[in-house]
XYZ file of C-alpha atoms in Angstrom:
290
model
C -26.910 9.565 1.201
C -26.232 11.153 -2.167
C -23.134 13.099 -3.185
C -23.190 16.835 -3.777
C -23.472 18.064 -7.359
C -20.319 17.774 -9.444
C -19.161 18.077 -13.057
C -18.024 14.843 -14.683
C -15.173 14.651 -17.225
C -14.571 11.403 -19.131
C -11.052 11.840 -20.503
C -9.330 10.182 -23.472
C -5.760 11.327 -22.770
C -3.688 12.018 -19.686
C -3.071 15.555 -20.946
C -6.810 16.178 -21.109
C -7.231 14.854 -17.576
C -4.404 17.072 -16.279
C -6.057 20.064 -17.922
C -9.401 19.426 -16.231
C -7.683 18.791 -12.917
C -5.851 22.110 -13.023
C -8.824 24.136 -14.246
C -11.345 23.089 -11.604
C -11.749 24.641 -8.194
C -11.634 21.279 -6.402
C -11.268 18.299 -8.726
C -10.639 14.654 -7.870
C -9.355 11.872 -10.073
C -11.532 8.759 -10.234
C -10.611 5.294 -11.522
C -12.184 2.601 -9.348
C -13.947 4.942 -6.942
C -14.020 2.368 -4.125
C -12.724 4.903 -1.598
C -13.764 8.205 -3.168
C -17.425 7.458 -3.905
C -18.314 6.345 -0.341
C -16.642 9.505 0.974
C -18.678 11.582 -1.459
C -21.893 9.848 -0.445
C -21.160 10.643 3.195
C -20.226 14.244 2.246
C -16.733 13.722 3.613
C -15.483 14.730 0.163
C -17.252 17.308 -2.008
C -15.297 17.742 -5.241
C -16.608 20.213 -7.780
C -15.309 18.005 -10.630
C -14.569 14.324 -11.191
C -11.839 13.523 -13.717
C -12.323 9.956 -14.972
C -9.251 8.109 -16.320
C -10.955 4.855 -17.278
C -11.185 5.548 -21.014
C -7.534 6.488 -21.443
C -5.820 3.730 -23.477
C -2.825 1.983 -21.954
C -3.312 2.960 -18.325
C -4.511 -0.544 -17.438
C -1.196 -2.212 -18.297
C 0.628 -4.514 -15.863
C 4.263 -5.153 -16.808
C 6.717 -7.418 -14.991
C 10.398 -6.898 -15.761
C 13.763 -7.633 -14.147
C 13.724 -4.380 -12.179
C 10.148 -4.431 -10.946
C 6.406 -4.627 -11.471
C 4.781 -1.617 -13.115
C 1.027 -1.208 -12.633
C -0.958 1.389 -14.565
C -3.413 3.763 -12.949
C -6.555 1.947 -14.114
C -5.310 -1.632 -13.600
C -7.724 -3.386 -11.239
C -6.511 -4.955 -8.041
C -7.994 -8.296 -9.089
C -6.044 -8.221 -12.353
C -2.788 -7.847 -10.437
C -3.851 -10.391 -7.819
C -4.413 -13.208 -10.354
C -1.399 -12.425 -12.559
C 0.985 -15.438 -12.594
C 3.876 -13.150 -13.538
C 3.254 -10.840 -10.572
C 2.845 -13.822 -8.256
C 6.198 -15.215 -9.336
C 8.015 -11.874 -9.126
C 6.505 -10.504 -5.901
C 4.348 -13.015 -3.987
C 4.084 -10.537 -1.107
C 2.117 -8.165 -3.339
C -0.367 -10.878 -4.345
C -0.782 -12.068 -0.754
C -1.483 -8.536 0.449
C -4.062 -7.942 -2.293
C -6.032 -10.893 -0.967
C -6.642 -8.859 2.195
C -7.906 -5.740 0.383
C -11.641 -5.469 0.961
C -13.624 -8.196 -0.795
C -13.627 -9.587 -4.372
C -16.288 -7.085 -5.448
C -14.074 -4.244 -4.233
C -10.957 -5.609 -5.938
C -12.816 -6.033 -9.235
C -13.166 -2.236 -9.434
C -10.537 -0.854 -7.096
C -7.090 -0.010 -8.433
C -3.632 -0.480 -6.950
C -2.596 3.074 -7.816
C -5.837 4.440 -6.376
C -5.176 2.710 -3.070
C -1.709 4.258 -2.907
C -3.016 7.728 -3.729
C -5.810 7.441 -1.153
C -2.998 6.838 1.368
C -5.030 5.325 4.162
C -2.383 4.362 6.742
C -4.323 1.181 7.594
C -4.424 -0.002 3.964
C -2.340 -2.856 2.616
C -0.940 -1.469 -0.637
C 0.900 1.518 0.888
C 2.652 -0.832 3.335
C 3.771 -3.184 0.563
C 5.013 -0.201 -1.467
C 6.983 1.108 1.514
C 8.541 -2.328 2.041
C 9.447 -3.254 -1.531
C 10.360 0.295 -2.543
C 9.821 1.721 -5.996
C 8.364 4.861 -7.484
C 5.150 6.526 -8.594
C 5.056 8.151 -12.026
C 3.155 11.446 -11.895
C 2.147 13.726 -14.761
C 1.217 17.371 -14.395
C 1.223 20.570 -16.459
C 5.024 20.699 -16.298
C 5.542 17.151 -17.529
C 6.329 13.831 -15.887
C 8.268 13.095 -12.720
C 8.888 10.099 -10.485
C 8.360 10.064 -6.722
C 10.224 7.486 -4.646
C 8.382 5.294 -2.175
C 10.154 6.926 0.773
C 8.909 10.373 -0.320
C 5.393 9.562 -1.470
C 3.355 9.467 1.756
C 3.159 12.721 3.705
C 0.530 12.084 6.355
C -2.898 10.581 6.896
C -4.704 10.472 3.509
C -2.046 12.819 2.090
C 0.675 12.221 -0.498
C 3.321 14.373 -2.143
C 1.332 14.547 -5.389
C 0.612 18.142 -6.383
C -3.023 19.187 -6.724
C -2.703 19.274 -10.524
C -0.756 15.999 -10.889
C -2.065 12.557 -11.793
C -0.377 9.320 -10.760
C -0.279 7.346 -14.009
C 1.590 4.267 -12.751
C 3.439 2.717 -9.835
C 6.534 0.537 -10.048
C 7.222 -1.884 -7.195
C 10.882 -2.855 -7.000
C 11.568 -6.563 -7.393
C 12.518 -8.171 -4.085
C 16.075 -9.492 -3.778
C 16.466 -12.977 -5.289
C 15.680 -15.709 -2.787
C 14.332 -13.281 -0.190
C 11.683 -14.353 2.266
C 8.618 -12.330 3.137
C 5.552 -12.252 5.322
C 2.324 -10.295 5.508
C 0.470 -10.165 8.822
C -2.506 -8.065 9.900
C -5.137 -8.022 12.616
C -8.677 -7.004 11.652
C -12.062 -7.400 13.263
C -13.344 -9.138 10.120
C -11.659 -10.239 6.925
C -11.778 -7.353 4.468
C -11.775 -4.629 7.123
C -8.977 -2.108 7.353
C -6.206 -3.330 9.615
C -6.153 -2.405 13.279
C -2.438 -3.001 12.886
C -0.361 -4.955 10.381
C 3.240 -5.802 9.563
C 5.070 -6.529 6.304
C 8.547 -8.068 6.443
C 11.211 -8.896 3.873
C 14.456 -10.711 4.657
C 17.347 -11.497 2.299
C 20.131 -13.938 3.250
C 23.520 -13.903 1.518
C 26.559 -15.966 2.437
C 24.850 -17.336 5.512
C 24.064 -13.910 7.000
C 21.073 -11.576 6.897
C 21.962 -9.051 4.196
C 18.692 -7.098 4.261
C 15.786 -6.810 6.670
C 12.792 -4.604 5.995
C 9.978 -4.220 8.505
C 6.975 -1.985 7.851
C 4.129 -1.392 10.280
C 0.778 -0.111 9.017
C -2.209 1.000 11.040
C 0.175 2.369 13.649
C 0.454 6.011 12.587
C -0.254 8.528 9.860
C 1.765 6.624 7.226
C 3.313 3.162 6.832
C 6.414 3.123 9.009
C 9.718 1.379 8.351
C 11.164 0.222 11.678
C 14.882 0.914 11.299
C 16.013 -0.073 14.799
C 14.426 -3.507 14.561
C 15.831 -3.988 11.066
C 19.370 -3.248 12.241
C 19.135 -5.929 14.919
C 19.084 -8.537 12.167
C 21.293 -7.111 9.406
C 24.737 -8.710 9.481
C 23.672 -11.490 11.837
C 24.469 -15.060 10.826
C 21.289 -16.856 9.928
C 22.150 -19.640 12.366
C 22.293 -17.066 15.180
C 18.831 -15.646 14.555
C 16.998 -17.355 17.396
C 13.726 -16.753 19.184
C 15.362 -14.321 21.606
C 16.581 -12.120 18.755
C 13.188 -12.241 17.023
C 11.461 -11.249 20.255
C 13.982 -8.426 20.681
C 13.069 -7.142 17.227
C 9.398 -7.256 18.169
C 10.109 -5.428 21.412
C 12.059 -2.747 19.520
C 9.059 -2.146 17.268
C 6.687 -1.940 20.234
C 9.032 0.565 21.874
C 9.527 2.771 18.806
C 5.931 2.786 17.538
C 3.802 5.792 18.538
C 0.269 4.977 17.380
C -2.942 6.697 18.391
C -5.864 4.948 20.012
C -9.408 4.854 18.656
C -12.599 2.819 18.988
C -10.904 -0.172 17.332
C -7.873 -0.395 19.613
C -5.851 1.568 22.114
C -2.334 2.790 21.437
C -0.957 0.250 23.921
C -2.824 -2.562 22.185
C -1.446 -1.559 18.797
C 2.111 -1.405 20.136
C 1.799 -4.850 21.695
C 0.208 -6.480 18.641
C 2.753 -4.902 16.295
C 5.566 -6.482 18.298
C 3.908 -9.890 18.223
C 3.335 -9.658 14.466
C 6.940 -8.628 13.837
C 8.266 -11.649 15.740
C 5.876 -13.953 13.898
C 6.462 -12.324 10.520
C 10.252 -12.418 10.729
C 10.115 -16.104 11.620
C 8.012 -16.772 8.510
C 10.216 -14.604 6.284
C 13.375 -16.386 7.436
C 11.771 -19.774 6.794
C 11.006 -18.662 3.241
C 14.385 -17.081 2.534
C 16.916 -18.957 0.401
C 20.632 -18.176 0.562
């Protein structure tokens, strides 16, 4: 199918893009277009205007610093995936990117675009929810930052205003020596996850100082599983045995309230999420250094 007629704006500054976005009846920002264009072709999205950011200088930057990894709005997923600096600072992010679609998709798709699309079964929102950080947004009133915990509202919906553009995302650096895991179940590699789990564990002084567990594909947004996390925090590493890991998985299965669809029932998603949490925490603990 072909998309409906639209007006195309190739912008040279963020201010110009914000102006077009606010002036149009129903405008959409486009960078990689790997999610938006298929939706337009299927007439699931019918924007009156497309605001293209690709010619704006500087938005493709990827910067790794002590506090985190900052990725510009037009930086391609593949660029981040192959960055040695990103791999050293946040290996979880690189591992997750390897599950995003296929190489052809990642050559055009953007990290920021994936976050703004906010598909609850996508990998990047789950990593963002786990690592924490912020999105930098620019609108008519200036620039603001939106924390990871406040960014996702619901299915395919974020807290960005209609006339705001996400210009960059900053992923917080994981705690030094922390262990991580990324697990997902899909019908085929490159598909959206039926359910997936991201874990991060930090050990200090022989005890679990931090535990972060995020489930994706199990609701309208990525979900941090606080009850399961608290089972581990404060526990001596030597006391984290298989029974405790299974208890954490059971807590996730109990607390998760997914919906069923043609890919998997709600009960199936709850069960698989629990299994992945147990497996993922085991891997994260093996990788963690005190």
